[in-house]
Short mmCIF file of C-alpha atoms in Angstrom, two decimals:
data_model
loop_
_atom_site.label_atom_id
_atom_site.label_comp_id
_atom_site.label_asym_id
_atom_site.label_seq_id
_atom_site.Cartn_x
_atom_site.Cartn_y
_atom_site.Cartn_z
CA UNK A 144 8.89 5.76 -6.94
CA UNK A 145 6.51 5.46 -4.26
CA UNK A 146 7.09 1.40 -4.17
CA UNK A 147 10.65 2.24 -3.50
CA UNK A 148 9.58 4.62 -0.55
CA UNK A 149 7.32 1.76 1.27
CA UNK A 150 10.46 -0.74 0.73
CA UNK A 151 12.66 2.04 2.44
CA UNK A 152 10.13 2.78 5.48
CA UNK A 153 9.69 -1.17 6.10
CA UNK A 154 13.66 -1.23 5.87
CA UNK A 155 13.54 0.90 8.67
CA UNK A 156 10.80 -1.00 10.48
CA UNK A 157 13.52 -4.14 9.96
CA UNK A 158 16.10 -2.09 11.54
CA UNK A 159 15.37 -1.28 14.40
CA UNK A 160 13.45 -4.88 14.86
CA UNK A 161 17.22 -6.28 14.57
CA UNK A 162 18.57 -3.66 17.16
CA UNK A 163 16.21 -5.55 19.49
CA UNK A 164 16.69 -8.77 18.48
CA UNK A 165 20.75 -7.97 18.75
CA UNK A 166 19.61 -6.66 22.86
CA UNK A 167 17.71 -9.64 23.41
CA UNK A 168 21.32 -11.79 22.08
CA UNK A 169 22.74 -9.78 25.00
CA UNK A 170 20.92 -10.33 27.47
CA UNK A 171 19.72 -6.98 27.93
CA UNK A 172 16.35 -6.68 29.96
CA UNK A 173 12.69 -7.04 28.97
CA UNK A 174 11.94 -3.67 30.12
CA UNK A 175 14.76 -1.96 28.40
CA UNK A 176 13.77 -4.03 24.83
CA UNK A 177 10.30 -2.56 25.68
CA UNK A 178 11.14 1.06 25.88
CA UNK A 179 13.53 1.07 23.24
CA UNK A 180 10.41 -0.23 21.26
CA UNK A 181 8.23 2.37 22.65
CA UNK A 182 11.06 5.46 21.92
CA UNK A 183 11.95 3.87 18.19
CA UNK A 184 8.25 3.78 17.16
CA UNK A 185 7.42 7.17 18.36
CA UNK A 186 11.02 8.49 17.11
CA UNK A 187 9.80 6.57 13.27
CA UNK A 188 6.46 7.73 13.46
CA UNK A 189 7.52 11.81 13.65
CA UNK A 190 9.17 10.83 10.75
CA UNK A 191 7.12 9.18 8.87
CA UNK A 192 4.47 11.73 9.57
CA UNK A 193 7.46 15.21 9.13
CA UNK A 194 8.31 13.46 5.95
CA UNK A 195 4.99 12.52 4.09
CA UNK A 196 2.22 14.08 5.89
CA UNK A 197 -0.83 12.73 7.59
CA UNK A 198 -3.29 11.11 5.03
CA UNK A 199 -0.44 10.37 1.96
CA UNK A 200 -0.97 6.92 -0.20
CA UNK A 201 2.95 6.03 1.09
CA UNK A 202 2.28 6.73 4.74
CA UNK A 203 -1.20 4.46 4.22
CA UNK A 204 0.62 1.80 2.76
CA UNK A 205 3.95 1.85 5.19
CA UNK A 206 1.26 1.39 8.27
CA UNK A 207 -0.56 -1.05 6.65
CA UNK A 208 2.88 -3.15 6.14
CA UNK A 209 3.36 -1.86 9.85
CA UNK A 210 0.16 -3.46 11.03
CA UNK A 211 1.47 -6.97 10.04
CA UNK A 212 3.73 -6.22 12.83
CA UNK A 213 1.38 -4.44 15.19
CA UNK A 214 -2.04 -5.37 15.01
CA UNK A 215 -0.12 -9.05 14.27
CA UNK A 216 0.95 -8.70 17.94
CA UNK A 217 -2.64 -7.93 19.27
CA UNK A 218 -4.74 -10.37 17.22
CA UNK A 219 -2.36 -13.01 18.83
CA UNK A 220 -2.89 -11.75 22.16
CA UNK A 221 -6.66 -11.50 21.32
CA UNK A 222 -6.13 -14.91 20.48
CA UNK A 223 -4.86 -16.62 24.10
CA UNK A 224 -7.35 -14.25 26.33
CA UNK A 225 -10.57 -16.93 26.15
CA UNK A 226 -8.26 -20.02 26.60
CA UNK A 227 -6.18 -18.32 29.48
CA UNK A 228 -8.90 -16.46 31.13
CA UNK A 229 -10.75 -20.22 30.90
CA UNK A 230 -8.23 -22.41 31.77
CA UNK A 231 -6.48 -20.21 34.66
CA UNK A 232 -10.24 -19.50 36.80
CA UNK A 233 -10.49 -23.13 36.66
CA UNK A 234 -7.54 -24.32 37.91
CA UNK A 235 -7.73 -21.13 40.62
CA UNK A 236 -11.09 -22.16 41.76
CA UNK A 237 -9.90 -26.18 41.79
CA UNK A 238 -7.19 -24.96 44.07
CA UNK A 239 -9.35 -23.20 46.00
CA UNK A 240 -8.91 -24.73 49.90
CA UNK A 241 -12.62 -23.09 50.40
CA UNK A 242 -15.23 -22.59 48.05
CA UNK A 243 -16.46 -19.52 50.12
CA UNK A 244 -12.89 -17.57 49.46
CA UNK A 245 -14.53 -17.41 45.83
CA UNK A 246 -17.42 -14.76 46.74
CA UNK A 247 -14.95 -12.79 48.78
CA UNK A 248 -12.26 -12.36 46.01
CA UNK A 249 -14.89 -11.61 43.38
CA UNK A 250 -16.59 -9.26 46.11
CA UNK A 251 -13.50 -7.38 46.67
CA UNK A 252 -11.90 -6.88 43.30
CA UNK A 253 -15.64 -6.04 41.92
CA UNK A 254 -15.73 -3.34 44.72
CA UNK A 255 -12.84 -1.84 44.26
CA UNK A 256 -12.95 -1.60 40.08
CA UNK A 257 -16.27 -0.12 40.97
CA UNK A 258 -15.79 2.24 43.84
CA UNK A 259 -12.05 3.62 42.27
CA UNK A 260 -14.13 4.24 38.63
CA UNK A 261 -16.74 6.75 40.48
CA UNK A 262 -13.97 8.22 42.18
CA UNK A 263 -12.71 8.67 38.60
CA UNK A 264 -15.61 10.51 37.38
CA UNK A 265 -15.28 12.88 40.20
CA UNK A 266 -11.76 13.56 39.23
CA UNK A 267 -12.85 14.11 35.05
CA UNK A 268 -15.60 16.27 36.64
CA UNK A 269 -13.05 18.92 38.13
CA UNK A 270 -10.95 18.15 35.57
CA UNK A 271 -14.09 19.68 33.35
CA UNK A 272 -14.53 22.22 35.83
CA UNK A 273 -10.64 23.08 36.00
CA UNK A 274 -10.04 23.96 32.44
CA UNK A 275 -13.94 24.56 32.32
CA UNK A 276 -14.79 23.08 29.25
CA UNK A 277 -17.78 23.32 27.39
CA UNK A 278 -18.90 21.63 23.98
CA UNK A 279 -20.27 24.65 22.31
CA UNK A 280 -16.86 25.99 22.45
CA UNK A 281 -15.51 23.37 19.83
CA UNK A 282 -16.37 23.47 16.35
CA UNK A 283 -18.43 20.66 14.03
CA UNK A 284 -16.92 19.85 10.99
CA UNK A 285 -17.89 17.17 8.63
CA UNK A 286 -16.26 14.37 10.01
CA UNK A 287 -17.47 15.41 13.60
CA UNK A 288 -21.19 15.89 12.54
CA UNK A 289 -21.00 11.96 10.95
CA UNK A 290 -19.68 10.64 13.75
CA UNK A 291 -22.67 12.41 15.82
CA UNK A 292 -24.75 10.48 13.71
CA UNK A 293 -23.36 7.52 14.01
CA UNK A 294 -23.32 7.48 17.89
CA UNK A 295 -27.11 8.70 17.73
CA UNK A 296 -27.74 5.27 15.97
CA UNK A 297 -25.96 3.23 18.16
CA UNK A 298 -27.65 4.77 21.05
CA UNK A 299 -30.90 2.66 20.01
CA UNK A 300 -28.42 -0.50 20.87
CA UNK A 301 -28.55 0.25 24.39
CA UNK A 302 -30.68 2.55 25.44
CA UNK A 303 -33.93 0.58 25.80
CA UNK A 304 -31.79 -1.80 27.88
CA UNK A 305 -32.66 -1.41 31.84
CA UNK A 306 -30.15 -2.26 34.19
CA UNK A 307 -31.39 -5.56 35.17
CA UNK A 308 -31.34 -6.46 31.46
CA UNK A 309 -27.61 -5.77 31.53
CA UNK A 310 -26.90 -7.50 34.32
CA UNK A 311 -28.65 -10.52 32.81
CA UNK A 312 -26.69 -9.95 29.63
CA UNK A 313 -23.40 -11.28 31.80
CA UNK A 314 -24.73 -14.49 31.73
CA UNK A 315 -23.65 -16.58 28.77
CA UNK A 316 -26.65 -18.43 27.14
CA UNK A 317 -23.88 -19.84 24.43
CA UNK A 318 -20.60 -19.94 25.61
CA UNK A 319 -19.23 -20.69 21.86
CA UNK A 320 -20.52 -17.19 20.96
CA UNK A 321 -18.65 -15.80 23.97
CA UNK A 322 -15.31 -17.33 23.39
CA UNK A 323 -15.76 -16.09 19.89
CA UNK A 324 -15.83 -12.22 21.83
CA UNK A 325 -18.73 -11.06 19.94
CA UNK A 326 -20.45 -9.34 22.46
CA UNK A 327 -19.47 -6.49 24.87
CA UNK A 328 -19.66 -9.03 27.95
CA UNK A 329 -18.37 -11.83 26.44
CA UNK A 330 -15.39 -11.94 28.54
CA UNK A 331 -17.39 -11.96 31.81
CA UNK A 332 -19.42 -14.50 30.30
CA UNK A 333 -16.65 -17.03 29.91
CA UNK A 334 -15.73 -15.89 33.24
CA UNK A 335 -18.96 -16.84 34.79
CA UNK A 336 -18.97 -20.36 32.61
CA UNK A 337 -15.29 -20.54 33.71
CA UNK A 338 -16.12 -20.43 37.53
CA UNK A 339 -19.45 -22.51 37.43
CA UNK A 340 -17.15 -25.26 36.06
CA UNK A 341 -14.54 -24.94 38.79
CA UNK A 342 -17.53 -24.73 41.22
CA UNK A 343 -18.88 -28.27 39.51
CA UNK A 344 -16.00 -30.00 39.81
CA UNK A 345 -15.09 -28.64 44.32
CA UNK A 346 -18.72 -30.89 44.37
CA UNK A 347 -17.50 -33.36 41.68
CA UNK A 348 -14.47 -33.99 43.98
CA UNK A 349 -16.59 -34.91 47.28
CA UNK A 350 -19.08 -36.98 45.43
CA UNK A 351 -16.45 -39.25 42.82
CA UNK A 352 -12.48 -38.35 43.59
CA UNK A 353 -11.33 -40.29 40.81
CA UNK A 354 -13.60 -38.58 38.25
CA UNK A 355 -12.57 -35.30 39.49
CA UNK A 356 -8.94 -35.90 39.88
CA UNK A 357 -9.07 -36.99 35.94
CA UNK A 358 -10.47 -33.63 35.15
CA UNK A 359 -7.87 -31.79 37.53
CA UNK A 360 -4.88 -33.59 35.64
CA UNK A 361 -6.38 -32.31 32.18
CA UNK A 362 -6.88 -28.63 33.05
CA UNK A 363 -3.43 -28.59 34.54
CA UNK A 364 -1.63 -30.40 31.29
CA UNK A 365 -3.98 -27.77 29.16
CA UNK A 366 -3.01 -24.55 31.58
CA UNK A 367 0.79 -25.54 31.24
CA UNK A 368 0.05 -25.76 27.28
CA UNK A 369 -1.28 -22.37 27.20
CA UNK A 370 0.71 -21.03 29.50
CA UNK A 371 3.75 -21.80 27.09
CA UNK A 372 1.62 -19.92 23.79
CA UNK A 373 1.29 -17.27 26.47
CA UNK A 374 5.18 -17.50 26.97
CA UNK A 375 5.93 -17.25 23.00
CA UNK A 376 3.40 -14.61 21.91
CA UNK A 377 4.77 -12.02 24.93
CA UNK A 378 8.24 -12.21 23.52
CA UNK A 379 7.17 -10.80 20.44
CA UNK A 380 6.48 -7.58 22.83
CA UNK A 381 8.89 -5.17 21.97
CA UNK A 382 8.23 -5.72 17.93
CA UNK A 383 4.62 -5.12 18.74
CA UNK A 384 5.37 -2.19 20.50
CA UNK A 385 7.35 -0.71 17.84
CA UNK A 386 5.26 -1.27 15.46
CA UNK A 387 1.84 -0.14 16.95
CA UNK A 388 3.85 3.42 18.29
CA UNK A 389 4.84 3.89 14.66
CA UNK A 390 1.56 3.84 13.42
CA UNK A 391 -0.27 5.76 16.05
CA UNK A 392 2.01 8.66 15.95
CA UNK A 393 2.55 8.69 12.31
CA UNK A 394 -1.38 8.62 11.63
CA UNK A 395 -1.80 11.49 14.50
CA UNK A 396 -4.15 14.49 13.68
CA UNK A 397 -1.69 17.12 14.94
CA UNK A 398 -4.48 19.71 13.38
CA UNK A 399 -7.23 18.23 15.67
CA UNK A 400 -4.97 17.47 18.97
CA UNK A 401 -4.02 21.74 18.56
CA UNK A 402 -7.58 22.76 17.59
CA UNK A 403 -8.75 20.34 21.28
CA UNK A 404 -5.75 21.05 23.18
CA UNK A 405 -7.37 21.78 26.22
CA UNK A 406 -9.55 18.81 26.31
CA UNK A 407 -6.80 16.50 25.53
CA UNK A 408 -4.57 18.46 28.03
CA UNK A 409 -7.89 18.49 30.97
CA UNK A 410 -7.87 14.38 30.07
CA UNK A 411 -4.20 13.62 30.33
CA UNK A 412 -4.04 15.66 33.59
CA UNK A 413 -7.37 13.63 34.95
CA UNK A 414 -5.69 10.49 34.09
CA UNK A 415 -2.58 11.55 35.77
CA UNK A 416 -4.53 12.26 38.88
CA UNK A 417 -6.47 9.07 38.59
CA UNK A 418 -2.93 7.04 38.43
CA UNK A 419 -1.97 9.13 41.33
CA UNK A 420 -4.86 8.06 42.88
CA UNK A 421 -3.91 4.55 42.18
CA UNK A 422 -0.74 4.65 43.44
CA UNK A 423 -2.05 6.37 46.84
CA UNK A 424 -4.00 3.64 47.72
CA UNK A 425 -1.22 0.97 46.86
CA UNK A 426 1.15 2.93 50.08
CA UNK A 427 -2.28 3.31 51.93
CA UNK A 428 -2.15 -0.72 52.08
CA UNK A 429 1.79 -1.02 53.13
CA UNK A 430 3.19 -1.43 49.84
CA UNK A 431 5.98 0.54 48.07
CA UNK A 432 3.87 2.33 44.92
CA UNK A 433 7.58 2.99 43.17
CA UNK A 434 8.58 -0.82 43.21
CA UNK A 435 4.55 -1.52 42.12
CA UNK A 436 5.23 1.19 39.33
CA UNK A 437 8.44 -0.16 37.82
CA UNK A 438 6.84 -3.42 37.49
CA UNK A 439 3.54 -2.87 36.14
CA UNK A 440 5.44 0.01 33.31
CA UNK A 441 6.00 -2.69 30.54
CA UNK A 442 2.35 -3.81 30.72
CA UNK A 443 1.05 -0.36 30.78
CA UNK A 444 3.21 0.40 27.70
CA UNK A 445 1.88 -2.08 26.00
CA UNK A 446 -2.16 -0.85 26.98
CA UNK A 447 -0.80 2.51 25.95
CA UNK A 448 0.00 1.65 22.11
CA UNK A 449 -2.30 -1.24 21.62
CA UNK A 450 -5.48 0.76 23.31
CA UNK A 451 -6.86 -2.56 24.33
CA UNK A 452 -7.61 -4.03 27.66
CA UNK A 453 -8.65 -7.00 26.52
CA UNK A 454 -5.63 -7.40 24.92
CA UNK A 455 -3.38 -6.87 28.15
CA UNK A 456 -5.08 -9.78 29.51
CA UNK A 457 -2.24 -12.17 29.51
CA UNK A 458 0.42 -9.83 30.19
CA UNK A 459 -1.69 -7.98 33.17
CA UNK A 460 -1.97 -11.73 34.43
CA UNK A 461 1.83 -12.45 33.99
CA UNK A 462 2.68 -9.11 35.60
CA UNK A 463 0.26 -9.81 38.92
CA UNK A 464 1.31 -13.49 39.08
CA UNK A 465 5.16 -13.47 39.10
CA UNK A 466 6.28 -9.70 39.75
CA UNK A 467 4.12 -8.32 42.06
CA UNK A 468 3.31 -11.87 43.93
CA UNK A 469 -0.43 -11.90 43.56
CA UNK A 470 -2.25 -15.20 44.00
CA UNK A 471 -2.85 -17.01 40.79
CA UNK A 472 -6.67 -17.11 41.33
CA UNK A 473 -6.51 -13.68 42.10
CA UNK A 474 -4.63 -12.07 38.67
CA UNK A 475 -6.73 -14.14 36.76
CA UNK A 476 -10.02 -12.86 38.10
CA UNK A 477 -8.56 -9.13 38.60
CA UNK A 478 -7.59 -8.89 35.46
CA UNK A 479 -10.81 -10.76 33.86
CA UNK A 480 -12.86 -8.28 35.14
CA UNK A 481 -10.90 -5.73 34.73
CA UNK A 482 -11.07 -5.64 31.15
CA UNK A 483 -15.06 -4.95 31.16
CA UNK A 484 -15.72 -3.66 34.32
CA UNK A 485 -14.50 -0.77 36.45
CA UNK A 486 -12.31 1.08 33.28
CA UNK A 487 -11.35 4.20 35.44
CA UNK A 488 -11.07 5.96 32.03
CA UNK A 489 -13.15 5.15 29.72
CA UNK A 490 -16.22 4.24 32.25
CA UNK A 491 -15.12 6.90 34.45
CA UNK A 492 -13.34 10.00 33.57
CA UNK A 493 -14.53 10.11 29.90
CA UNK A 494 -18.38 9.98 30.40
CA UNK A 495 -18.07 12.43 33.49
CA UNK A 496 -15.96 14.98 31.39
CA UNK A 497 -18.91 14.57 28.45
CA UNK A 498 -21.60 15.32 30.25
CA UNK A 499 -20.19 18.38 32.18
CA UNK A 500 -19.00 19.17 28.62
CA UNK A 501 -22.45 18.70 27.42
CA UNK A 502 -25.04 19.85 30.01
CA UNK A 503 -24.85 23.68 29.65
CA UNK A 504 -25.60 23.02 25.59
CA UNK A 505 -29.45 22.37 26.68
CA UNK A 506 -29.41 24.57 29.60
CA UNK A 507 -28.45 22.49 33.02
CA UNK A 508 -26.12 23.45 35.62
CA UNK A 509 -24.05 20.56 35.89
CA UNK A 510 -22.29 21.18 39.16
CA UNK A 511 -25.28 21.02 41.13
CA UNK A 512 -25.02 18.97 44.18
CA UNK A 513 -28.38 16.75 42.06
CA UNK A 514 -27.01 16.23 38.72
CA UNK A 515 -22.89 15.43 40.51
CA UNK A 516 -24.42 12.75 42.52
CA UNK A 517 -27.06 11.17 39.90
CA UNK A 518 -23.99 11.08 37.39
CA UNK A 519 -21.41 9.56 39.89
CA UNK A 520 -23.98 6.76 40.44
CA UNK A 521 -24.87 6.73 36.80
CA UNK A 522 -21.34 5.49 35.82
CA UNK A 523 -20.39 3.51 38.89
CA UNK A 524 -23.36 1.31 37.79
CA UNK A 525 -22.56 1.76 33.80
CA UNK A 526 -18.99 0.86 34.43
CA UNK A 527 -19.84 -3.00 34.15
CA UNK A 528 -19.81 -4.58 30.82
CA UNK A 529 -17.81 -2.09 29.15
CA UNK A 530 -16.02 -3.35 25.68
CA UNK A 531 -12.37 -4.02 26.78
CA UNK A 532 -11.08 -2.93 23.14
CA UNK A 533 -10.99 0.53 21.21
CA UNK A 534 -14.35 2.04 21.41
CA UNK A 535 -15.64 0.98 24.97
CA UNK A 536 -15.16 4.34 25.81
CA UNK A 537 -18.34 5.14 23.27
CA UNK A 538 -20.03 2.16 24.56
CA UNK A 539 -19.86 3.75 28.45
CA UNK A 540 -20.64 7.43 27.17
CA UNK A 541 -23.84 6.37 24.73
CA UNK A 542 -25.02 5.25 28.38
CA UNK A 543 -23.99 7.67 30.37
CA UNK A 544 -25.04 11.04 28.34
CA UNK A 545 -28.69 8.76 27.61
CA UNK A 546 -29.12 8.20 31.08
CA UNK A 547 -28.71 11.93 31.92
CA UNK A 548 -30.48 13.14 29.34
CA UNK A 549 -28.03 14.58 27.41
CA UNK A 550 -27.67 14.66 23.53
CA UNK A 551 -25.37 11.66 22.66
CA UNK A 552 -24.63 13.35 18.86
CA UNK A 553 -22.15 16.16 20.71
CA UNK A 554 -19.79 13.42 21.81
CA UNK A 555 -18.72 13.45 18.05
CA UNK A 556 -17.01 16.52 18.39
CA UNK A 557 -13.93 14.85 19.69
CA UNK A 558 -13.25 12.07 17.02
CA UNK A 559 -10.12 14.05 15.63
CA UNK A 560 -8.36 13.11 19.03
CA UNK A 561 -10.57 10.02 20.08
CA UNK A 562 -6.98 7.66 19.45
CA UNK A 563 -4.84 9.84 21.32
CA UNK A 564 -6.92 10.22 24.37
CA UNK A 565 -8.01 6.33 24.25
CA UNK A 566 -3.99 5.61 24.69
CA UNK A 567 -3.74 6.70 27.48
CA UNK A 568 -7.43 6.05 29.14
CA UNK A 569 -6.41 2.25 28.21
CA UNK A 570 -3.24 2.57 30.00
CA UNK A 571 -5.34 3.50 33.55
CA UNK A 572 -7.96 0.99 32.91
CA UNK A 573 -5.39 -2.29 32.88
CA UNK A 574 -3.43 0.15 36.06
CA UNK A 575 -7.20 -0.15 37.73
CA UNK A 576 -7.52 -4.05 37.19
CA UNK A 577 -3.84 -4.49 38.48
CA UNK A 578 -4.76 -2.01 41.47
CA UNK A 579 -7.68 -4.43 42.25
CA UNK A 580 -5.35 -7.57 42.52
CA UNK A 581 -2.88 -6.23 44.05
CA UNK A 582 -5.08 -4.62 46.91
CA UNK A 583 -7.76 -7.69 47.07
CA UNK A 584 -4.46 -10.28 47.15
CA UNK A 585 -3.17 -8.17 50.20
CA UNK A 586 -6.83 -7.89 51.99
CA UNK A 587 -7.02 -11.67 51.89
CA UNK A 588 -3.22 -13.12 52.76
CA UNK A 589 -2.61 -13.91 49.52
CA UNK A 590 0.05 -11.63 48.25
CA UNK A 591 3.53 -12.80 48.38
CA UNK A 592 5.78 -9.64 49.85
CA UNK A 593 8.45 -11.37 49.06
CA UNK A 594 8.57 -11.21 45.09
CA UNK A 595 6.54 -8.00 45.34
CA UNK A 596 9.82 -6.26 46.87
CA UNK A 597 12.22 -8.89 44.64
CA UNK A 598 13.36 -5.94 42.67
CA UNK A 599 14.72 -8.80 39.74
CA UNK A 600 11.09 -10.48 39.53
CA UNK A 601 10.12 -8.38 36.64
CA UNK A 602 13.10 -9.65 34.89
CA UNK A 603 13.10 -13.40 35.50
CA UNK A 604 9.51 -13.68 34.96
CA UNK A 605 7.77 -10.92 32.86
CA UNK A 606 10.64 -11.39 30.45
CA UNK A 607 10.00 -15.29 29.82
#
């Protein structure tokens, strides 16, 4: 009986997989295949959830077939980000006209990932303050007291780390091990590797032309190679989509999200602020923040249900490069960086929320003028090296709340609606790192007005 369920539910999955197929036959847009994903998975997922309840063997099994479809989509995505984020600074830095325009894009988009994420905090701190919540006002159950413990562990990971230790920890010492992604930084890493060998061969090409010409041919046959994986795996988009909304919803803790309502309603409302914020400074540079919105919605979709900005990588580049008319060199490096540095949410709003959450447990005020500013600083200097996958948001609140003096072990409280928040925390970060393009591309003359306003960009180019 139950084997005939799971063949039903992944029917279903197949269904609606060959409504979008039968769309993409006609010609109908990217963005609309996208959101049809988006409103079928969540539409499934109720379902799935109405009709077998959270936790049941056939709604464990149905996801798991799900995840073929889902997590599928992200471990190919996961796959392209070290040969695209390689292969793309390279060729941006070879077609560099001045080596010097390097430090000032890397200057500007690190400022403004930086400067935009302590803004962030103070918007999760009134947040806090708004629905004034407090951690003593939400209950530890089992589940929430393990995961206490668990975060009081990992604290000894970082906490005897001083911050020139983790600025030194950006610098690869084996760049196999980075491109592997088995550290927190590893993306910067490859970064740095990826613009030491652009900067190698600028001096390569005064010193023997023919040498470096012979390199400059092979990175651009190997970009246009990866460039066309990049092209095939963000078709699959909409299935992903689907499939990843179907899960999330259908494994949601409606129990938890009601018993934390107001801390899952304070976040949503910070992050709506935050992306308000965003948006404000897009118009406060000359540029339309409704055209920027409707092209940067598929991507932010996509952050939304896969909850990983690493992940986004390739589409955040696509996005900057050929609908909003960022510089190539630019994307590339905005969106690099975005993914560990800078997360608005999960480096800034999250941590900031926590500890105003937290302080009054031991006894401190935390809205005095001393502890605001020390925690502002706090994160805008913890905001680099953040994990651009599920769980950075720990990562950046371990240091935080040890910084401050807090007790990490509280944070554990919120694990029942840890997914559900992360959704839509992701979803600002990748906004933050597409922000930083945007604005650094239009600082420096390199934005291209012209396919920023094209209102069809999005769906000549994003679409593939």
């Amino acid at each position: 009986m139950n084997s005939m369920l799971i063949t039903v539910n992944i029917l279903a999955l197949l269904a609606i997989i060959g409504l979008i197929i039968w769309m993409q036959r006609k010609h109908l847009s990217f963005t609309k295949r996208v959101f049809t994903g988006l409103g079928a998975g969540i539409l499934l997922g109720a379902a799935l959830q109405a009709i077998y309840g959270t936790g049941s063997d056939i709604l464990t099994q149905t996801t798991d077939w799900y995840s073929i479809v889902g997590r599928g989509y992200v471990s190919l995505l996961m796959m392209i980000v070290v040969p695209l984020v390689m292969v793309s600074i390279i060729q941006s830095i070879i077609n560099l006209e001045k080596s010097s325009e390097l430090g000032k894009i890397s200057a500007w988009i690190i400022g403004i990932l930086v400067s935009t994420a302590m803004v962030a905090a103070l918007i999760g701190i009134g947040a806090a303050a708004l629905f004034d919540l407090n951690a003593e006002q939400i209950e530890a159950g089992h589940a929430e007291t393990d995961r206490g413990l668990l975060l009081e562990e990992k604290l000894g990971e970082v906490e005897n780390l001083s911050t020139p230790q983790k600025i030194v920890s950006f610098i690869p010492s084996n760049i196999f091990l980075d491109m592997t992604g088995q550290r927190s930084t590893s993306v910067i890493a490859v970064v740095i590797f990826s613009m030491i060998v652009g900067i190698a061969v600028l001096g390569l090409r005064r010193k023997n032309p023919e040498q470096a010409e012979m390199f400059t041919k092979i990175v651009n046959a190997f970009y246009a190679v990866v460039m066309r994986i990049v092209t095939l795996v963000l078709r699959l988009t909409p299935f992903g989509i689907l499939a990843l909304m179907a899960n999330t919803v259908a494994n949601t803790d409606v129990a938890g999200i009601m018993e934390l309502g107001k801390f899952v309603l304070a976040s949503y409302v910070a992050l709506l602020v935050i992306f308000v914020f965003h948006l404000l400074l897009i118009a406060g540079f000359g540029l339309n923040p409704l055209t920027y919105l409707r092209k940067v919605i598929p991507v932010l979709g996509f952050a939304f249900t896969s909850r990983s900005s690493a992940g986004t990588i390739p589409l955040n580049i696509q996005a900057q490069k050929n609908s909003l008319g960022v510089d190539s060199g630019i994307a590339n490096m905005a969106a690099s960086f975005g993914a560990t540095i800078g997360q608005n949410g999960c480096a800034g709003m999250y941590p900031a929320m926590l500890a105003v959450m937290i302080a009054p447990t031991v006894g401190i005020d935390p809205f005095t003028p001393e502890f605001l500013i020390k925690l502002v600083l706090i994160i805008g200097i913890s905001s680099f090296g953040v994990a651009g996958v599920g769980g950075g948001a720990t990562f950046a609140a371990l240091i935080v709340l040890s910084s401050m003096g807090l007790p990490v072990a509280l944070a554990g409280l919120l694990i029942s609606i840890e997914a559900l928040i992360d959704m839509g925390r992701t979803a600002v970060n990748v906004n933050d790192s597409m922000v930083a393009g945007t604005l650094t591309a239009r600082i420096l003359g390199k934005l291209n007005i012209k396919t920023f306003q094209d209102k069809n960009a999005i769906e000549e180019n994003v679409s593939l």
